[in-house]
C-alpha cells in the first residue's frame, strides 16, 4: 500500500501544495514550526477523516480562508483509489473514489495508516486511556464495524452517566441503558480480546528481534469481566450485564459507571516483571516500539498489504541503535518521516529516499530542485 501524491489547499500554512511521493522513504526535513507535521497530519486525515492534533476542524483551515481541501491518490492491493476531504462552513465532506460517504466507518480501511509519534514512546508507561486509544484505532482500521460499536457504546455511556447525576435516578431507564451497554460492550470485549491475542504474539517476536532474544514481552488483556478465550459474545454480554446490575447502587452513589469497556487496559510484562512499574526507560521505549511494529504486521496480515507509516519526529527521541533497529524491521513499508535534522538521511538507502525540505510552508524536493 502506498500514497502516490497529496494535494493541499488552504490546509494549515499551505495555500496550494502538490507533492509526489516515493514508494519507500519520504523524509520531510525542516526546523520546528515550518509545516512538516502539517503534511503528515493531512495524510492521517485521508485515513481517519480527522486530525491527530485537534478535534476542531476549523483550526486546520489556513488563517484568513473559509475552506480547505485534501486529496490523495493511493494504491492498495494493486487497486488505485482517491480520497478527498473538504471542510468549509462548519461542514465536512469526504469522498472515496468520487463517491460521498456518510459515515466514518465507510472511510476506515481504505488507506491504512499507522502513526508513530514521541507520545507513542510513552504508550507503555502512560495511563490506560492511551492504550485503549491505541487498541481502538487499530481495530477500527481492520474492522470498521468496531468503530460503530464504539461510537454507540460511548453515546449510551454518556446518557447513563447523565442519568446517574440526576437528583432522583430513574432505575428503569438505567435498566434500558444497561442492556444496550452490555450488548455493544460484549462485541467490543470479544474483538479486543482477539486483537490483543494476535498483537501479543507478534509484538513478542518483534521484541526478541529488538533485544537480541534477551527479553520476552508478554501482553494480556486487562478487563473487568474476566473474559476467557472460550467466551462468546453472548457470554460477554451476560457477564457485563451482571456486573452493571450488581453494582448499580454503587454507581448511583458515586454518580458514574464503574464497569465496562471504558475501563480496559493492557498488562505488559518483560521477563515476568511489570514494565510499567519496574521497566527502565529504555525497556519501556523498546516495548512501545514492539507494539507499534506489531500493529504494522497485523494490518499486513489482515488486509494483505502493508499500511503506510508516519514517523513524526520519532528519531530525535531514539538513539542511533534503536533508529536503525526500527528501520531494519520495517521492510518495504512506505514511510513518511519528519525530522529537524537532515543528518538522519544517512540511515536510509539514498536510492529509495525522497527528501523534501520545508521552510515557512514552502516545500523543495532536494532531489529534483522543486515541487
Short mmCIF file of C-alpha atoms in Angstrom, two decimals:
data_model
loop_
_atom_site.label_atom_id
_atom_site.label_comp_id
_atom_site.label_asym_id
_atom_site.label_seq_id
_atom_site.Cartn_x
_atom_site.Cartn_y
_atom_site.Cartn_z
CA UNK A 1 0.00 0.00 0.00
CA UNK A 2 1.28 3.44 -0.77
CA UNK A 3 0.22 7.05 -1.13
CA UNK A 4 1.27 8.32 -4.56
CA UNK A 5 0.58 12.01 -4.12
CA UNK A 6 -1.02 14.64 -1.94
CA UNK A 7 -2.74 17.93 -2.71
CA UNK A 8 -3.45 20.54 -0.06
CA UNK A 9 -5.45 23.74 -0.49
CA UNK A 10 -5.74 26.17 2.46
CA UNK A 11 -4.54 23.49 4.87
CA UNK A 12 -2.70 24.92 7.89
CA UNK A 13 0.14 27.05 6.43
CA UNK A 14 -0.20 25.76 2.85
CA UNK A 15 -2.01 27.73 0.13
CA UNK A 16 -1.83 25.19 -2.67
CA UNK A 17 0.63 22.32 -2.45
CA UNK A 18 1.03 19.23 -4.63
CA UNK A 19 3.58 16.54 -3.74
CA UNK A 20 4.52 13.28 -5.46
CA UNK A 21 5.94 10.61 -3.17
CA UNK A 22 8.37 7.72 -3.43
CA UNK A 23 7.16 4.21 -2.73
CA UNK A 24 9.73 3.76 0.05
CA UNK A 25 11.12 6.60 2.16
CA UNK A 26 9.83 10.19 2.16
CA UNK A 27 11.89 12.34 4.51
CA UNK A 28 10.35 15.71 5.45
CA UNK A 29 13.08 17.96 6.85
CA UNK A 30 12.81 21.42 8.36
CA UNK A 31 13.04 23.46 11.52
CA UNK A 32 10.20 23.29 14.04
CA UNK A 33 7.10 25.24 13.11
CA UNK A 34 7.70 25.24 9.35
CA UNK A 35 4.98 22.76 8.36
CA UNK A 36 6.48 19.24 8.45
CA UNK A 37 3.87 17.77 10.74
CA UNK A 38 1.10 19.55 8.82
CA UNK A 39 1.84 17.31 5.82
CA UNK A 40 1.66 14.06 7.77
CA UNK A 41 -1.42 15.36 9.59
CA UNK A 42 -3.14 15.68 6.20
CA UNK A 43 -2.08 12.13 5.25
CA UNK A 44 -3.56 10.88 8.53
CA UNK A 45 -6.83 12.66 7.74
CA UNK A 46 -7.12 10.74 4.47
CA UNK A 47 -7.20 7.56 6.54
CA UNK A 48 -9.25 8.57 9.58
CA UNK A 49 -11.18 11.65 8.46
CA UNK A 50 -9.90 13.70 11.37
CA UNK A 51 -6.70 15.21 12.72
CA UNK A 52 -4.49 13.57 15.35
CA UNK A 53 -3.65 17.03 16.72
CA UNK A 54 -7.06 18.66 17.28
CA UNK A 55 -10.75 17.81 17.41
CA UNK A 56 -11.71 21.19 15.94
CA UNK A 57 -11.75 21.16 12.15
CA UNK A 58 -11.75 24.95 11.91
CA UNK A 59 -8.26 25.02 13.46
CA UNK A 60 -6.73 23.30 10.42
CA UNK A 61 -8.14 25.77 7.87
CA UNK A 62 -5.49 28.30 6.81
CA UNK A 63 -5.86 31.60 8.61
CA UNK A 64 -7.95 34.01 6.53
CA UNK A 65 -9.55 31.22 4.47
CA UNK A 66 -13.02 29.74 4.76
CA UNK A 67 -12.47 26.22 3.47
CA UNK A 68 -9.83 23.60 2.80
CA UNK A 69 -9.21 20.60 0.56
CA UNK A 70 -7.08 17.48 0.99
CA UNK A 71 -6.76 14.93 -1.79
CA UNK A 72 -4.59 11.87 -2.25
CA UNK A 73 -4.24 9.05 -4.78
CA UNK A 74 -3.23 5.71 -3.29
CA UNK A 75 -2.57 2.13 -4.28
CA UNK A 76 -3.84 -0.81 -2.24
CA UNK A 77 -3.52 -4.44 -3.30
CA UNK A 78 -2.77 -3.24 -6.85
CA UNK A 79 -6.03 -1.23 -6.96
CA UNK A 80 -5.98 2.55 -7.32
CA UNK A 81 -8.07 4.84 -5.14
CA UNK A 82 -8.70 8.51 -4.43
CA UNK A 83 -9.69 10.03 -1.09
CA UNK A 84 -10.77 13.66 -0.77
CA UNK A 85 -11.64 15.68 2.31
CA UNK A 86 -13.24 19.14 2.12
CA UNK A 87 -14.11 21.36 5.08
CA UNK A 88 -15.99 24.67 4.98
CA UNK A 89 -18.99 26.46 6.53
CA UNK A 90 -18.68 24.19 9.59
CA UNK A 91 -19.29 21.15 7.39
CA UNK A 92 -17.05 18.28 6.35
CA UNK A 93 -17.41 16.24 3.20
CA UNK A 94 -15.45 13.11 2.38
CA UNK A 95 -15.32 11.28 -0.94
CA UNK A 96 -13.84 7.88 -1.73
CA UNK A 97 -13.33 7.40 -5.46
CA UNK A 98 -15.57 10.43 -6.14
CA UNK A 99 -18.45 8.98 -4.08
CA UNK A 100 -19.63 10.84 -0.98
CA UNK A 101 -19.52 8.79 2.21
CA UNK A 102 -21.96 9.35 5.06
CA UNK A 103 -20.23 7.54 7.93
CA UNK A 104 -16.60 7.48 9.03
CA UNK A 105 -16.67 3.68 9.05
CA UNK A 106 -17.05 3.85 5.25
CA UNK A 107 -13.68 5.63 5.12
CA UNK A 108 -11.80 3.44 7.58
CA UNK A 109 -9.76 0.68 6.00
CA UNK A 110 -9.42 2.25 2.55
CA UNK A 111 -5.97 3.72 3.18
CA UNK A 112 -4.42 2.07 6.25
CA UNK A 113 -2.11 4.45 8.10
CA UNK A 114 -0.07 3.85 11.24
CA UNK A 115 1.38 6.88 13.02
CA UNK A 116 4.29 6.72 15.41
CA UNK A 117 4.99 9.90 17.39
CA UNK A 118 7.03 10.72 20.53
CA UNK A 119 3.82 10.25 22.54
CA UNK A 120 3.73 6.61 21.41
CA UNK A 121 7.10 6.04 23.06
CA UNK A 122 5.20 6.62 26.31
CA UNK A 123 2.49 4.13 25.34
CA UNK A 124 3.69 1.65 27.94
CA UNK A 125 4.20 3.99 30.88
CA UNK A 126 1.24 6.34 30.29
CA UNK A 127 -2.27 5.75 31.57
CA UNK A 128 -4.89 3.20 30.39
CA UNK A 129 -6.64 5.77 28.16
CA UNK A 130 -3.65 5.92 25.80
CA UNK A 131 -3.52 2.13 25.49
CA UNK A 132 -7.28 1.91 24.89
CA UNK A 133 -6.94 4.55 22.18
CA UNK A 134 -4.18 2.50 20.57
CA UNK A 135 -6.38 -0.61 20.59
CA UNK A 136 -9.49 1.19 19.33
CA UNK A 137 -7.73 2.98 16.48
CA UNK A 138 -6.13 -0.17 15.11
CA UNK A 139 -9.15 -2.46 15.35
CA UNK A 140 -11.25 0.21 13.63
CA UNK A 141 -8.88 0.19 10.64
CA UNK A 142 -9.05 -3.58 10.32
CA UNK A 143 -12.73 -3.90 11.15
CA UNK A 144 -14.69 -0.65 10.58
CA UNK A 145 -17.85 -2.03 12.23
CA UNK A 146 -15.91 -1.98 15.51
CA UNK A 147 -15.83 1.81 15.26
CA UNK A 148 -19.64 1.79 15.02
CA UNK A 149 -19.92 -0.38 18.14
CA UNK A 150 -17.59 2.00 19.99
CA UNK A 151 -19.47 5.15 18.97
CA UNK A 152 -22.79 3.64 20.08
CA UNK A 153 -21.33 2.39 23.35
CA UNK A 154 -19.88 5.80 24.21
CA UNK A 155 -23.16 7.58 23.43
CA UNK A 156 -25.05 5.30 25.78
CA UNK A 157 -22.36 5.61 28.45
CA UNK A 158 -22.71 9.40 28.37
CA UNK A 159 -26.50 9.11 28.71
CA UNK A 160 -26.19 6.64 31.59
CA UNK A 161 -23.74 8.85 33.47
CA UNK A 162 -26.04 11.86 33.00
CA UNK A 163 -28.91 9.84 34.45
CA UNK A 164 -26.75 8.84 37.43
CA UNK A 165 -26.15 12.52 38.19
CA UNK A 166 -29.88 13.31 38.47
CA UNK A 167 -31.21 14.10 41.94
CA UNK A 168 -33.67 11.24 41.56
CA UNK A 169 -32.29 8.39 39.46
CA UNK A 170 -34.71 6.54 37.17
CA UNK A 171 -33.67 2.90 37.62
CA UNK A 172 -35.98 1.73 34.85
CA UNK A 173 -34.06 3.97 32.48
CA UNK A 174 -30.79 2.56 33.85
CA UNK A 175 -32.03 -0.94 33.01
CA UNK A 176 -32.54 0.11 29.40
CA UNK A 177 -29.07 1.63 29.25
CA UNK A 178 -27.53 -1.43 30.90
CA UNK A 179 -28.99 -3.72 28.26
CA UNK A 180 -27.61 -1.57 25.45
CA UNK A 181 -24.20 -1.12 27.12
CA UNK A 182 -23.91 -4.85 27.63
CA UNK A 183 -24.91 -5.52 24.03
CA UNK A 184 -22.37 -3.18 22.38
CA UNK A 185 -19.78 -3.78 25.11
CA UNK A 186 -19.86 -7.52 24.51
CA UNK A 187 -18.89 -7.16 20.85
CA UNK A 188 -16.13 -4.73 21.81
CA UNK A 189 -14.80 -7.03 24.55
CA UNK A 190 -14.56 -10.03 22.23
CA UNK A 191 -13.00 -8.07 19.35
CA UNK A 192 -10.47 -6.51 21.73
CA UNK A 193 -9.64 -9.92 23.20
CA UNK A 194 -8.99 -11.44 19.79
CA UNK A 195 -6.97 -8.41 18.64
CA UNK A 196 -4.79 -8.41 21.76
CA UNK A 197 -4.09 -12.14 21.43
CA UNK A 198 -2.79 -11.58 17.89
CA UNK A 199 -0.80 -8.47 18.66
CA UNK A 200 0.71 -10.05 21.79
CA UNK A 201 2.21 -12.86 19.73
CA UNK A 202 3.56 -10.56 17.03
CA UNK A 203 4.94 -7.97 19.48
CA UNK A 204 6.83 -10.64 21.42
CA UNK A 205 8.50 -11.79 18.20
CA UNK A 206 9.35 -8.17 17.35
CA UNK A 207 10.69 -7.54 20.84
CA UNK A 208 13.01 -10.54 20.63
CA UNK A 209 14.49 -9.12 17.42
CA UNK A 210 14.97 -5.70 19.00
CA UNK A 211 16.67 -7.13 22.12
CA UNK A 212 18.73 -9.92 20.59
CA UNK A 213 16.48 -12.60 22.15
CA UNK A 214 17.34 -11.33 25.63
CA UNK A 215 13.78 -10.32 26.62
CA UNK A 216 10.33 -11.85 26.50
CA UNK A 217 7.43 -9.41 26.09
CA UNK A 218 4.09 -10.61 27.45
CA UNK A 219 0.90 -8.66 26.77
CA UNK A 220 -2.50 -9.66 28.11
CA UNK A 221 -5.97 -8.13 28.17
CA UNK A 222 -6.91 -6.47 31.45
CA UNK A 223 -10.69 -6.32 31.69
CA UNK A 224 -13.28 -6.35 34.43
CA UNK A 225 -15.42 -9.32 33.45
CA UNK A 226 -12.71 -12.00 33.41
CA UNK A 227 -13.27 -12.76 29.76
CA UNK A 228 -11.88 -16.16 28.74
CA UNK A 229 -10.67 -17.35 25.34
CA UNK A 230 -13.77 -19.51 25.02
CA UNK A 231 -16.36 -16.86 25.89
CA UNK A 232 -18.78 -15.96 23.11
CA UNK A 233 -20.37 -12.54 22.56
CA UNK A 234 -23.41 -13.80 24.47
CA UNK A 235 -21.21 -14.90 27.39
CA UNK A 236 -19.56 -11.48 27.46
CA UNK A 237 -22.94 -9.74 27.37
CA UNK A 238 -24.25 -11.82 30.27
CA UNK A 239 -21.12 -11.13 32.34
CA UNK A 240 -21.18 -7.39 31.68
CA UNK A 241 -24.91 -7.08 32.32
CA UNK A 242 -24.48 -8.93 35.61
CA UNK A 243 -21.68 -6.54 36.62
CA UNK A 244 -23.74 -3.47 35.77
CA UNK A 245 -26.78 -4.71 37.66
CA UNK A 246 -24.92 -5.91 40.76
CA UNK A 247 -23.04 -2.59 41.02
CA UNK A 248 -25.96 -0.31 40.25
CA UNK A 249 -26.35 1.06 43.77
CA UNK A 250 -22.66 1.86 43.95
CA UNK A 251 -22.90 3.63 40.59
CA UNK A 252 -25.83 5.67 41.91
CA UNK A 253 -23.81 6.63 44.98
CA UNK A 254 -20.69 7.58 43.02
CA UNK A 255 -22.70 9.02 40.09
CA UNK A 256 -20.59 7.26 37.46
CA UNK A 257 -20.41 3.94 35.63
CA UNK A 258 -17.65 1.85 37.17
CA UNK A 259 -17.70 -1.20 34.92
CA UNK A 260 -17.39 -1.50 31.17
CA UNK A 261 -15.02 -1.41 28.22
CA UNK A 262 -14.16 2.20 29.08
CA UNK A 263 -12.02 0.82 31.93
CA UNK A 264 -9.99 -1.73 29.94
CA UNK A 265 -6.20 -1.80 29.86
CA UNK A 266 -3.21 -3.93 28.86
CA UNK A 267 -0.91 -5.87 31.18
CA UNK A 268 2.64 -5.52 29.83
CA UNK A 269 5.48 -7.63 31.22
CA UNK A 270 9.14 -8.05 30.27
CA UNK A 271 10.73 -11.21 31.65
CA UNK A 272 7.81 -11.55 34.13
CA UNK A 273 8.20 -8.01 35.52
CA UNK A 274 5.56 -5.31 35.05
CA UNK A 275 7.38 -2.96 32.69
CA UNK A 276 5.08 -0.06 33.60
CA UNK A 277 6.29 -0.25 37.19
CA UNK A 278 9.73 -1.82 37.05
CA UNK A 279 11.00 -1.40 33.50
CA UNK A 280 13.77 1.03 32.65
CA UNK A 281 13.03 3.91 30.29
CA UNK A 282 14.87 2.03 27.55
CA UNK A 283 12.77 -1.09 28.12
CA UNK A 284 9.56 0.93 28.10
CA UNK A 285 10.54 2.57 24.81
CA UNK A 286 11.57 -0.72 23.22
CA UNK A 287 8.28 -2.32 24.32
CA UNK A 288 6.41 0.63 22.78
CA UNK A 289 8.31 0.20 19.52
CA UNK A 290 7.50 -3.52 19.55
CA UNK A 291 3.80 -2.70 19.95
CA UNK A 292 3.82 -0.24 17.05
CA UNK A 293 5.73 -2.64 14.80
CA UNK A 294 3.27 -5.41 15.63
CA UNK A 295 0.45 -3.08 14.64
CA UNK A 296 2.01 -2.77 11.17
CA UNK A 297 2.47 -6.53 10.82
CA UNK A 298 -1.08 -7.30 11.98
CA UNK A 299 -2.60 -4.89 9.45
CA UNK A 300 -0.48 -6.55 6.77
CA UNK A 301 -1.80 -9.98 7.79
CA UNK A 302 -5.42 -8.82 7.91
CA UNK A 303 -5.60 -6.78 4.68
CA UNK A 304 -2.81 -8.50 2.73
CA UNK A 305 -0.89 -5.25 2.24
CA UNK A 306 1.45 -3.07 4.29
CA UNK A 307 -0.01 0.09 5.82
CA UNK A 308 1.54 3.50 5.23
CA UNK A 309 3.72 4.52 8.18
CA UNK A 310 4.14 8.02 9.60
CA UNK A 311 7.13 8.61 11.88
CA UNK A 312 6.52 12.09 13.29
CA UNK A 313 9.68 13.39 14.97
CA UNK A 314 10.41 9.97 16.47
CA UNK A 315 14.08 9.75 15.53
CA UNK A 316 15.01 12.67 17.76
CA UNK A 317 13.74 10.61 20.70
CA UNK A 318 15.75 7.47 19.87
CA UNK A 319 19.45 6.67 19.97
CA UNK A 320 21.05 5.61 16.69
CA UNK A 321 20.92 1.91 17.57
CA UNK A 322 17.15 1.99 18.05
CA UNK A 323 16.75 4.16 14.94
CA UNK A 324 18.46 1.51 12.84
CA UNK A 325 16.60 -1.36 14.50
CA UNK A 326 13.31 0.38 13.82
CA UNK A 327 14.08 0.93 10.12
CA UNK A 328 15.52 -2.56 9.61
CA UNK A 329 12.27 -4.12 10.83
CA UNK A 330 10.02 -2.13 8.50
CA UNK A 331 10.82 -3.94 5.27
CA UNK A 332 9.03 -2.48 2.25
CA UNK A 333 6.65 -0.22 4.19
CA UNK A 334 6.17 3.25 2.68
CA UNK A 335 7.32 5.78 5.29
CA UNK A 336 6.78 9.48 5.86
CA UNK A 337 9.36 10.73 8.32
CA UNK A 338 9.50 14.21 9.81
CA UNK A 339 12.80 15.41 11.21
CA UNK A 340 14.56 18.64 12.04
CA UNK A 341 17.90 17.06 11.09
CA UNK A 342 18.94 16.25 7.55
CA UNK A 343 21.64 14.04 9.06
CA UNK A 344 19.02 11.34 9.61
CA UNK A 345 19.13 10.60 5.88
CA UNK A 346 22.28 8.50 6.45
CA UNK A 347 20.11 5.78 7.98
CA UNK A 348 18.31 5.17 4.68
CA UNK A 349 19.24 3.90 1.26
CA UNK A 350 19.56 7.11 -0.82
CA UNK A 351 18.19 5.43 -3.95
CA UNK A 352 14.93 4.71 -2.13
CA UNK A 353 14.61 8.07 -0.36
CA UNK A 354 12.91 11.30 -1.42
CA UNK A 355 13.92 14.31 0.66
CA UNK A 356 11.63 17.32 0.98
CA UNK A 357 12.96 20.45 2.64
CA UNK A 358 10.27 22.58 4.27
CA UNK A 359 10.66 26.23 5.16
CA UNK A 360 7.76 28.56 6.06
CA UNK A 361 5.21 26.48 4.19
CA UNK A 362 7.35 26.15 1.07
CA UNK A 363 8.44 22.66 0.03
CA UNK A 364 11.50 21.91 -2.08
CA UNK A 365 12.32 18.42 -3.30
CA UNK A 366 16.07 18.29 -2.78
CA UNK A 367 16.46 15.61 -5.45
CA UNK A 368 14.95 17.43 -8.40
CA UNK A 369 15.09 21.06 -7.31
CA UNK A 370 11.42 21.78 -6.82
CA UNK A 371 7.87 20.61 -6.19
#
